[in-house]
Coordinates of C-alpha atoms in Angstrom, one line a residue:
M1 CA 9.2 70.6 13.4
K2 CA 9.2 68.4 16.5
T3 CA 5.7 67.5 15.8
T4 CA 6.7 66.6 12.2
Y5 CA 9.6 64.4 13.4
S6 CA 7.3 62.7 16.0
L7 CA 4.7 62.0 13.3
L8 CA 7.3 60.6 11.0
F9 CA 8.8 58.5 13.7
I10 CA 5.3 57.2 14.5
L11 CA 4.5 56.5 10.9
L12 CA 8.0 54.7 10.5
L13 CA 7.2 52.5 13.6
F14 CA 3.8 51.7 12.2
Q15 CA 5.3 50.8 8.8
C16 CA 7.9 48.5 10.4
S17 CA 5.3 47.1 12.6
Y18 CA 3.0 46.5 9.7
V19 CA 5.8 45.0 7.6
N20 CA 6.8 42.7 10.4
S21 CA 3.4 41.7 11.0
Q22 CA 2.8 40.9 7.4
T23 CA 6.0 39.0 7.3
K24 CA 5.2 37.1 10.4
N25 CA 1.7 36.4 9.1
S26 CA 3.0 35.3 5.8
K27 CA 5.3 32.8 7.4
E28 CA 2.6 31.6 9.8
N29 CA -0.1 31.3 7.2
P30 CA 0.7 27.7 5.9
S31 CA 0.9 26.5 9.5
D32 CA -2.4 28.2 10.4
K33 CA -4.0 26.4 7.4
V34 CA -2.7 23.1 8.5
D35 CA -4.2 23.8 12.0
A36 CA -7.5 24.7 10.3
L37 CA -7.5 21.7 8.3
I38 CA -6.9 19.5 11.4
A39 CA -9.4 21.4 13.5
K40 CA -12.2 19.9 11.4
Y41 CA -11.6 16.5 13.2
N42 CA -12.8 15.3 16.6
F43 CA -10.0 13.9 18.7
K44 CA -12.0 13.8 22.1
N45 CA -11.4 10.5 23.7
G46 CA -10.2 8.9 20.5
P47 CA -7.0 8.1 18.4
G48 CA -5.4 10.6 16.2
F49 CA -2.1 11.4 14.5
S50 CA 1.3 13.1 14.5
V51 CA 2.3 15.3 11.6
A52 CA 5.6 17.3 10.8
V53 CA 6.6 19.5 8.0
I54 CA 10.3 20.0 7.0
K55 CA 11.4 22.9 4.8
N56 CA 14.9 23.8 3.8
G57 CA 16.5 21.5 6.4
A58 CA 14.4 22.7 9.3
I59 CA 11.2 21.4 11.0
V60 CA 8.6 24.3 10.4
Y61 CA 5.6 22.3 11.8
K62 CA 5.2 19.4 14.3
K63 CA 2.2 18.5 16.4
G64 CA 0.3 15.5 17.8
F65 CA -3.3 15.2 18.1
G66 CA -5.6 12.6 19.8
I67 CA -4.9 9.7 22.2
A68 CA -2.0 7.2 21.8
N69 CA -3.4 4.8 24.4
L70 CA -7.1 4.9 25.1
E71 CA -6.8 2.8 28.3
Y72 CA -4.6 5.3 30.0
G73 CA -5.5 8.4 28.0
T74 CA -2.0 9.1 26.9
P75 CA -1.9 12.0 24.3
I76 CA -0.1 11.7 21.0
T77 CA 3.0 14.0 20.7
P78 CA 5.8 14.2 18.0
T79 CA 7.6 11.8 20.1
T80 CA 5.0 9.1 20.3
V81 CA 6.1 5.8 18.7
F82 CA 4.1 4.4 15.8
Q83 CA 4.4 1.2 13.7
I84 CA 5.0 2.7 10.4
A85 CA 4.1 -0.5 8.3
S86 CA 5.3 -0.4 4.7
V87 CA 7.2 2.9 5.1
S88 CA 9.8 0.5 6.7
K89 CA 10.7 -0.6 3.2
Q90 CA 12.7 2.6 2.7
F91 CA 15.0 1.5 5.4
T92 CA 15.3 -2.1 4.1
A93 CA 16.3 -0.9 0.6
F94 CA 18.7 1.6 2.1
A95 CA 20.4 -1.3 4.1
I96 CA 20.8 -3.5 1.0
L97 CA 22.5 -0.4 -0.8
L98 CA 24.8 0.1 2.1
L99 CA 25.9 -3.4 1.8
E100 CA 26.2 -3.1 -2.0
Q101 CA 28.4 0.0 -1.4
E102 CA 30.7 -2.1 0.8
G103 CA 31.0 -4.6 -2.0
K104 CA 29.1 -7.4 -0.1
L105 CA 26.4 -7.9 -2.7
S106 CA 25.0 -6.6 -6.0
L107 CA 21.4 -5.7 -6.9
E108 CA 21.9 -7.8 -9.9
D109 CA 22.8 -10.9 -7.9
D110 CA 20.6 -13.9 -8.1
I111 CA 18.7 -14.3 -4.8
R112 CA 19.6 -18.0 -4.6
K113 CA 23.2 -16.9 -4.0
Y114 CA 22.0 -15.9 -0.5
L115 CA 18.9 -18.0 -0.2
P116 CA 19.8 -21.4 -1.6
E117 CA 16.6 -22.9 -0.3
M118 CA 14.7 -21.0 -2.7
V119 CA 13.1 -23.1 -5.5
D120 CA 14.8 -22.8 -8.9
Y121 CA 12.0 -21.4 -10.9
G122 CA 14.0 -21.6 -14.2
H123 CA 14.2 -17.8 -14.2
K124 CA 16.8 -15.5 -12.4
I125 CA 15.4 -13.4 -9.7
T126 CA 17.5 -10.6 -8.6
L127 CA 17.7 -8.5 -5.5
R128 CA 16.5 -5.6 -7.6
N129 CA 13.5 -7.7 -8.5
L130 CA 12.7 -8.0 -4.9
A131 CA 13.2 -4.4 -4.1
N132 CA 11.0 -3.0 -6.9
H133 CA 8.2 -5.6 -6.8
T134 CA 8.9 -7.2 -10.1
S135 CA 10.0 -10.7 -8.7
G136 CA 6.7 -12.5 -9.4
I137 CA 7.0 -14.2 -5.9
R138 CA 3.8 -14.7 -4.2
D139 CA 2.8 -12.3 -1.6
N140 CA 3.3 -13.4 2.0
T141 CA 0.1 -11.8 3.3
A142 CA -2.0 -13.7 0.9
L143 CA -0.2 -16.9 1.8
A144 CA -0.7 -16.4 5.5
N145 CA -4.4 -15.7 4.9
L146 CA -4.8 -19.1 3.2
I147 CA -3.2 -21.0 6.2
G148 CA -5.7 -19.1 8.5
T149 CA -3.3 -16.5 10.2
N150 CA -4.3 -12.9 10.8
E151 CA -2.6 -9.9 12.3
A152 CA -3.3 -11.1 15.9
D153 CA -1.5 -14.3 15.5
L154 CA 2.0 -14.9 16.6
L155 CA 3.9 -15.4 13.4
S156 CA 7.8 -14.9 13.3
N157 CA 10.0 -13.6 10.5
E158 CA 11.6 -17.2 10.4
Q159 CA 8.2 -18.8 9.7
A160 CA 7.4 -16.1 7.0
V161 CA 10.7 -16.9 5.3
K162 CA 10.0 -20.5 5.3
L163 CA 6.5 -20.0 3.9
I164 CA 7.8 -17.9 1.0
T165 CA 10.7 -20.1 0.2
S166 CA 8.4 -23.2 0.1
Q167 CA 6.5 -21.9 -2.8
K168 CA 6.9 -23.9 -6.1
G169 CA 5.3 -21.3 -8.4
L170 CA 5.6 -17.7 -9.4
N171 CA 2.8 -15.2 -10.4
F172 CA 4.7 -14.1 -13.5
I173 CA 8.2 -14.3 -14.9
P174 CA 10.6 -11.9 -13.0
G175 CA 10.7 -8.5 -14.6
E176 CA 7.7 -8.9 -16.7
E177 CA 5.2 -7.2 -14.5
Y178 CA 5.0 -4.8 -11.5
E179 CA 3.0 -6.2 -8.6
Y180 CA 3.6 -4.9 -5.0
C181 CA 4.8 -7.7 -2.9
N182 CA 5.6 -7.9 0.9
S183 CA 7.5 -11.1 0.4
G184 CA 10.4 -9.4 -1.5
Y185 CA 11.2 -7.1 1.4
I186 CA 11.0 -10.0 4.0
L187 CA 13.7 -11.8 1.9
L188 CA 15.7 -8.7 1.6
A189 CA 15.9 -8.3 5.3
E190 CA 16.9 -12.0 5.6
I191 CA 19.6 -11.5 3.1
V192 CA 20.8 -8.5 5.2
K193 CA 20.9 -10.8 8.3
R194 CA 22.8 -13.6 6.5
I195 CA 25.5 -11.4 4.9
S196 CA 26.1 -9.0 8.0
G197 CA 25.8 -11.8 10.7
Q198 CA 23.5 -9.5 12.7
S199 CA 19.7 -9.5 13.0
F200 CA 18.1 -7.0 10.8
A201 CA 17.0 -5.1 13.8
D202 CA 20.6 -4.8 15.2
F203 CA 22.0 -4.0 11.6
A204 CA 19.4 -1.1 11.2
K205 CA 20.1 0.3 14.8
A206 CA 24.0 0.2 14.2
K207 CA 24.0 1.5 10.6
I208 CA 21.0 3.9 10.4
F209 CA 19.3 4.7 13.7
N210 CA 22.5 5.4 15.8
P211 CA 24.4 7.5 13.3
L212 CA 21.2 9.8 12.5
K213 CA 20.4 10.0 16.3
M214 CA 17.0 8.4 15.8
K215 CA 16.8 7.5 19.5
N216 CA 13.2 6.4 19.5
S217 CA 13.3 4.1 16.5
Q218 CA 13.7 0.2 16.4
V219 CA 12.8 -2.7 14.2
V220 CA 10.6 -5.0 16.3
D221 CA 11.3 -8.7 15.5
D222 CA 9.7 -10.0 18.7
P223 CA 6.0 -9.1 19.6
E224 CA 6.9 -9.3 23.3
T225 CA 9.2 -6.2 23.0
I226 CA 8.5 -3.4 25.4
I227 CA 8.1 -0.2 23.4
K228 CA 8.2 3.0 25.5
N229 CA 5.6 5.8 24.6
R230 CA 3.9 3.4 22.1
A231 CA 0.8 4.3 20.2
Y232 CA -1.7 1.5 19.9
S233 CA -4.0 1.3 16.9
Y234 CA -7.8 1.3 17.1
H235 CA -10.9 0.8 14.9
K236 CA -14.5 1.6 15.5
Y237 CA -17.2 -1.2 15.9
N238 CA -20.8 -0.2 16.6
N239 CA -19.5 3.2 17.3
I240 CA -17.1 1.9 20.0
Y241 CA -13.3 2.0 19.8
C242 CA -11.7 -1.3 19.7
K243 CA -8.0 -2.2 19.8
S244 CA -6.4 -3.5 16.7
I245 CA -4.1 -6.3 17.7
L246 CA -0.9 -6.7 15.8
N247 CA 1.4 -9.6 16.7
H248 CA 3.2 -10.4 13.5
S249 CA 7.0 -10.0 13.8
F250 CA 7.9 -9.8 10.1
V251 CA 10.7 -7.4 9.4
G252 CA 11.9 -5.8 6.1
S253 CA 8.4 -5.3 4.8
T254 CA 7.1 -3.6 8.0
N255 CA 7.5 -3.5 11.8
L256 CA 9.8 -0.4 12.1
N257 CA 8.6 1.6 15.1
T258 CA 9.4 5.2 15.3
T259 CA 8.3 8.8 15.7
T260 CA 7.6 11.8 13.5
E261 CA 10.7 13.5 15.0
D262 CA 13.0 10.6 14.2
L263 CA 11.5 10.3 10.7
C264 CA 12.2 14.1 10.2
L265 CA 15.9 13.1 10.8
W266 CA 15.7 10.4 8.3
T267 CA 14.0 12.6 5.8
M268 CA 16.6 15.4 6.1
N269 CA 19.5 13.0 5.6
F270 CA 18.4 12.8 1.9
E271 CA 19.7 16.3 1.7
K272 CA 22.4 16.3 4.4
K273 CA 23.6 12.9 3.7
N274 CA 25.1 12.1 7.1
I275 CA 25.0 8.5 6.1
G276 CA 24.6 7.4 2.5
N277 CA 25.6 9.2 -0.6
D278 CA 24.2 10.5 -3.9
A279 CA 24.7 7.1 -5.6
I280 CA 22.5 5.4 -3.0
F281 CA 19.7 8.0 -2.9
N282 CA 19.7 8.1 -6.8
K283 CA 19.3 4.4 -7.0
M284 CA 16.4 4.6 -4.5
K285 CA 14.4 7.1 -6.4
E286 CA 15.2 5.8 -10.0
K287 CA 12.1 4.3 -11.5
G288 CA 12.3 0.6 -12.1
K289 CA 12.2 -1.0 -15.7
L290 CA 10.4 -4.0 -16.8
N291 CA 11.9 -6.5 -19.2
N292 CA 10.3 -4.7 -22.2
G293 CA 11.8 -1.4 -21.2
E294 CA 8.6 0.0 -19.7
L295 CA 9.2 2.2 -16.6
I296 CA 7.3 1.7 -13.5
P297 CA 6.7 4.3 -10.7
Y298 CA 8.4 2.3 -8.0
G299 CA 12.1 2.7 -7.4
L300 CA 13.8 1.0 -4.4
G301 CA 11.6 1.6 -1.3
I302 CA 10.4 4.9 -2.9
E303 CA 7.7 5.6 -5.4
N304 CA 7.5 8.5 -7.9
R305 CA 4.5 10.6 -9.0
T306 CA 3.8 14.1 -10.2
Y307 CA 1.4 16.3 -8.3
K308 CA 0.4 19.7 -9.8
G309 CA 3.7 19.8 -11.6
L310 CA 5.8 18.9 -8.6
N311 CA 8.0 15.7 -8.7
V312 CA 7.1 13.9 -5.5
L313 CA 8.9 10.9 -3.8
F314 CA 6.8 9.0 -1.4
H315 CA 5.7 5.8 0.4
G316 CA 2.7 5.0 2.5
G317 CA 2.0 2.1 4.8
G318 CA -0.8 0.4 6.9
D319 CA -0.8 -2.4 9.3
A320 CA -3.7 -3.3 11.7
D321 CA -5.2 0.3 11.9
Y322 CA -1.8 2.2 11.8
G323 CA -1.3 4.5 8.9
S324 CA 1.9 6.2 7.7
Y325 CA 3.1 8.4 5.0
I326 CA 6.5 10.1 4.1
L327 CA 6.4 12.6 1.2
R328 CA 9.4 14.3 -0.2
I329 CA 9.8 17.1 -2.9
P330 CA 13.5 17.4 -3.3
E331 CA 13.6 20.4 -5.7
H332 CA 12.1 22.5 -3.0
N333 CA 13.7 20.8 0.1
F334 CA 10.3 20.0 1.3
S335 CA 8.9 17.0 3.1
V336 CA 5.8 15.9 5.1
V337 CA 5.7 13.0 7.7
F338 CA 2.3 11.7 8.9
L339 CA 1.7 8.9 11.4
C340 CA -1.8 7.7 12.7
N341 CA -3.3 5.1 14.8
S342 CA -6.6 4.7 13.1
H343 CA -7.9 4.3 9.7
L344 CA -10.4 7.0 10.6
F345 CA -7.6 9.2 9.3
H346 CA -6.5 8.8 5.8
P347 CA -3.0 10.2 5.2
L348 CA -3.9 11.4 1.7
D349 CA -6.5 13.8 3.3
F350 CA -3.7 15.5 4.9
V351 CA -0.2 15.3 3.2
Y352 CA -1.2 16.7 -0.3
N353 CA -3.3 19.5 1.3
I354 CA -0.2 20.4 3.3
V355 CA 1.9 20.5 0.2
D356 CA -0.7 23.0 -1.3
F357 CA -0.4 25.2 1.8
Y358 CA 3.3 25.5 1.7
L359 CA 4.1 25.3 -2.1
N360 CA 1.0 26.8 -3.7
D361 CA 3.3 29.3 -5.6
K362 CA 5.3 26.4 -7.1
E363 CA 2.3 24.3 -8.3
T364 CA 1.0 24.2 -11.8
K365 CA -2.4 25.9 -11.9
T366 CA -5.3 24.5 -14.1
N367 CA -8.2 26.9 -14.1
S368 CA -10.0 25.8 -17.4
K369 CA -13.0 23.5 -17.1
P370 CA -12.3 20.3 -19.1
I371 CA -14.5 19.3 -21.9
F372 CA -14.8 15.5 -22.3
D373 CA -15.2 13.4 -25.4
Q374 CA -18.5 11.6 -24.7
N375 CA -18.0 9.4 -27.8
L376 CA -15.4 7.4 -25.9
L377 CA -17.8 6.1 -23.3
K378 CA -19.3 3.4 -25.2
S379 CA -15.7 1.8 -25.6
F380 CA -15.4 1.5 -21.8
V381 CA -18.6 -0.6 -21.3
G382 CA -17.8 -4.2 -20.3
D383 CA -16.8 -6.7 -17.7
Y384 CA -13.3 -6.5 -16.1
E385 CA -11.6 -8.9 -13.7
V386 CA -9.6 -6.8 -11.2
F387 CA -8.8 -9.5 -8.7
P388 CA -9.5 -13.3 -9.2
G389 CA -13.2 -13.6 -8.7
Y390 CA -13.8 -9.9 -8.4
I391 CA -15.5 -8.6 -11.6
V392 CA -16.2 -5.0 -12.2
S393 CA -19.2 -4.4 -14.7
I394 CA -19.1 -1.0 -16.4
S395 CA -22.4 0.2 -17.9
K396 CA -23.4 3.4 -19.6
E397 CA -26.6 5.5 -19.4
N398 CA -26.8 8.7 -21.4
D399 CA -23.4 10.4 -20.8
T400 CA -22.7 8.6 -17.5
L401 CA -20.8 5.5 -16.5
F402 CA -21.8 3.2 -13.6
H403 CA -19.9 0.6 -11.7
L404 CA -21.5 -2.6 -10.3
A405 CA -19.6 -5.6 -8.8
K406 CA -20.7 -8.8 -10.3
G407 CA -23.1 -10.5 -8.0
D408 CA -24.3 -7.3 -6.4
T409 CA -27.9 -6.2 -7.0
I410 CA -28.6 -3.2 -9.3
S411 CA -29.4 -1.1 -6.2
N412 CA -25.6 -1.2 -5.4
R413 CA -24.7 0.4 -8.6
V414 CA -22.4 3.4 -8.3
K415 CA -22.2 6.3 -10.5
L416 CA -18.8 7.2 -11.6
I417 CA -17.7 11.0 -11.8
Q418 CA -15.8 11.8 -14.9
T419 CA -12.6 13.9 -14.4
G420 CA -11.0 13.2 -17.7
D421 CA -11.5 11.5 -21.1
Y422 CA -10.2 8.2 -19.7
E423 CA -10.6 8.9 -15.9
F424 CA -13.5 8.5 -13.5
T425 CA -13.6 8.9 -9.7
Y426 CA -15.1 6.0 -7.7
P427 CA -16.9 7.9 -4.8
N428 CA -17.4 5.0 -2.5
L429 CA -13.8 4.8 -1.7
P430 CA -11.6 7.7 -0.6
H431 CA -8.9 8.6 -3.2
S432 CA -10.1 6.0 -5.6
K433 CA -10.5 6.2 -9.4
F434 CA -10.7 4.2 -12.6
V435 CA -8.5 4.9 -15.5
F436 CA -9.2 3.2 -18.8
N437 CA -6.5 2.6 -21.5
K438 CA -6.5 4.9 -24.4
T439 CA -8.0 3.2 -27.5
N440 CA -9.0 6.0 -30.0
G441 CA -12.5 5.0 -29.7
Q442 CA -11.9 1.2 -30.1
I443 CA -12.8 -1.3 -27.4
T444 CA -10.9 -0.9 -24.2
E445 CA -9.0 -4.0 -23.2
F446 CA -8.2 -3.1 -19.6
L447 CA -8.8 -0.6 -16.8
K448 CA -6.7 0.4 -13.8
W449 CA -8.3 0.8 -10.5
H450 CA -6.3 3.2 -8.5
I451 CA -7.0 3.1 -4.7
S452 CA -5.0 5.4 -2.6
D453 CA -1.4 4.9 -3.9
F454 CA -2.0 1.4 -5.2
S455 CA -3.0 0.6 -8.8
Y456 CA -4.8 -2.7 -9.8
K457 CA -5.1 -3.7 -13.4
G458 CA -8.5 -5.2 -14.5
K459 CA -8.5 -7.1 -17.9
R460 CA -11.7 -7.2 -20.0
I461 CA -13.3 -10.6 -20.0
E462 CA -16.1 -12.3 -21.7
I463 CA -18.7 -13.8 -19.5
K464 CA -20.4 -16.9 -21.3
E465 CA -24.0 -17.9 -20.5
F466 CA -24.4 -21.3 -18.9
D467 CA -26.9 -23.3 -17.2
T468 CA -26.1 -23.5 -13.5
E469 CA -28.7 -26.3 -13.0
K470 CA -26.3 -28.7 -14.8
I471 CA -23.4 -28.0 -12.4
N472 CA -22.9 -31.2 -10.2
L473 CA -21.7 -29.9 -6.8
N474 CA -21.3 -33.4 -5.4
E475 CA -18.3 -34.2 -7.5
L476 CA -16.5 -31.3 -5.8
V477 CA -17.1 -32.6 -2.2
G478 CA -13.9 -33.8 -0.5
L479 CA -10.6 -32.9 1.0
Y480 CA -8.1 -30.8 -0.8
Y481 CA -4.5 -30.4 0.2
N482 CA -1.5 -28.1 -0.7
A483 CA 1.9 -29.0 0.5
E484 CA 3.4 -25.6 -0.1
L485 CA 1.2 -24.2 2.5
N486 CA 0.7 -27.5 4.5
T487 CA -2.9 -26.8 4.7
T488 CA -6.2 -28.6 3.8
Y489 CA -9.6 -27.3 2.8
K490 CA -12.7 -29.5 3.1
F491 CA -15.5 -28.8 0.5
I492 CA -19.1 -29.8 1.6
I493 CA -22.6 -29.0 0.5
K494 CA -24.8 -27.2 2.9
E495 CA -28.2 -25.8 1.9
N496 CA -27.4 -26.4 -1.6
N497 CA -24.3 -24.2 -1.4
L498 CA -20.7 -25.4 -2.1
I499 CA -18.9 -24.5 1.2
A500 CA -15.1 -24.6 1.8
T501 CA -14.3 -25.3 5.5
H502 CA -10.9 -24.9 7.1
S503 CA -9.3 -25.6 10.6
R504 CA -8.8 -21.8 11.2
N505 CA -10.4 -19.7 8.4
S506 CA -14.1 -19.0 8.3
D507 CA -16.3 -21.0 5.9
A508 CA -16.2 -19.7 2.3
I509 CA -19.3 -20.0 0.1
F510 CA -18.4 -20.8 -3.5
T511 CA -20.7 -19.5 -6.3
A512 CA -20.5 -20.9 -9.9
F513 CA -19.3 -18.1 -12.1
Q514 CA -18.5 -20.1 -15.3
P515 CA -18.4 -23.9 -15.8
D516 CA -15.7 -25.3 -13.6
L517 CA -15.0 -21.7 -12.3
F518 CA -16.2 -20.7 -8.8
V519 CA -15.7 -17.5 -6.8
S520 CA -15.9 -16.6 -3.1
N521 CA -14.4 -14.1 -0.6
L522 CA -11.5 -16.7 -0.4
G523 CA -10.7 -16.3 -4.0
E524 CA -11.5 -18.0 -7.3
I525 CA -11.1 -21.7 -7.9
E526 CA -10.6 -23.5 -11.3
V527 CA -11.6 -27.1 -11.2
I528 CA -8.9 -29.6 -12.4
R529 CA -10.2 -32.8 -14.2
N530 CA -8.3 -35.9 -15.3
E531 CA -8.7 -37.5 -18.7
Q532 CA -11.8 -39.4 -17.4
N533 CA -13.3 -36.0 -16.5
K534 CA -13.0 -36.8 -12.8
V535 CA -12.2 -34.0 -10.4
I536 CA -8.7 -34.3 -9.1
G537 CA -8.1 -30.9 -7.6
F538 CA -8.3 -27.3 -8.2
Y539 CA -6.1 -24.0 -8.7
L540 CA -6.9 -21.2 -6.4
M541 CA -6.4 -17.6 -7.4
T542 CA -6.6 -14.6 -5.2
Q543 CA -5.0 -11.2 -4.8
G544 CA -1.2 -11.8 -4.5
I545 CA -1.4 -15.4 -5.7
R546 CA -2.2 -16.0 -9.5
K547 CA -2.4 -19.9 -9.3
I548 CA -1.7 -22.3 -6.4
K549 CA -2.7 -26.0 -6.8
F550 CA -4.7 -28.1 -4.3
E551 CA -5.0 -31.8 -4.8
K552 CA -8.0 -33.8 -4.0
M553 CA -7.3 -36.4 -1.4
N554 CA -10.5 -38.4 -1.3
D555 CA -14.1 -38.4 -2.6
K556 CA -16.0 -38.2 0.8

């Protein structure tokens, strides 16, 4: 009997031990998978990242990998401070909504109520237009590039505001289109400053960081600010790590410096609501609406998407070589925070894999192999202008589509991988695909090029044959000035090429694309002529700027 009891006791202990072990392993399994995913990367003597996972109001995973400062060998930890770039926009939208809740402004207000120096474009631009990227205002980054500044240059928020408010034209009528634009958030931060009487940095500290106990967070509006425990960003050149310099002090669109631990507090606040309320959070996640009623994926500082049947709220960012990403799945009280200090690590290679590890049983499964309608392929063939001067040529051979950038040799042609009737992966860029509009077999009028979380629309164009020998480059030689940018470009001919020179920018070689239409890495120019057919200027088009006019100053 004693032996029987002893055996039963041992079996009971074994069973309990087995159940506890299985429970423990079950709980640890997702974290183990995260570790296994990260173990594939080499962090020895190089940059890295910090990642955290929040589930049901608790941090279930947080670790740092790699080096924050290569000069001193400082390791990355969950308390390492990163510049989070465009993820900063969540905080700017939240600040505006706090002021709206206090009755100090409305999202439907005309921005000229707070920014009277803005040009009257003949169309009302609201604060909401700024916050959901439907304003039509030219992008600050593109404007700064044209005047010859880069991320290493000192450029203050005050200068950025002056540059934006000096613009006399819009890219489109407000509310007609959705086009991601940093300018809108720079202006929103300026509005917060003017209404509150505080700098945007001080407002964010008093109204957001302090109440949430985000002790290692600050908006940096002065590049000389000392930031303790800071990660610097790095890129590789000739297999050697180099520091990526970042001196811009724009706020609102970027320049929040924080940690994964602090961002966990921010993320958990969407459920706990220590500051803010349902009205604010619902406005942030609500999809924007165009004038025609079409919904866009962007809300206010938050974007929407569906991933394997899960409703995801997210925002990513990148400045210099910093990368950042916050992902939330509210219905499962689940979030991921990812910060890195090199583009060697792509946030999308991690965050959605982590979702799979933790929420696999909640995802929609698709096991069947798709069968594609090959008859549609011929309707996709053609030339599409994605950015001004950047033409995508889509060709077909047998049952395969190919991509070729206009001007490239056929050896650079890229085979597209079909993943749907209208969807094709572009393998030369991570997380990139082409999606054609549905046409029921008719000619496709446009495509969308998705690169990471961004989407760029390319419209089908007709390229006309013309005789390049008849182009008179000499009539384009001269100085061209734009008052909105207060900058001048000089066009010269060198080795039979039309060259645009600038006091700060590198020379740009312009190639004739169509009669009176030239393209370069600077953008696309359309020649302007008077009634006597004399060249009097040009319109320049580039990503973020649809059309800006330069006037010819002389004929030398």
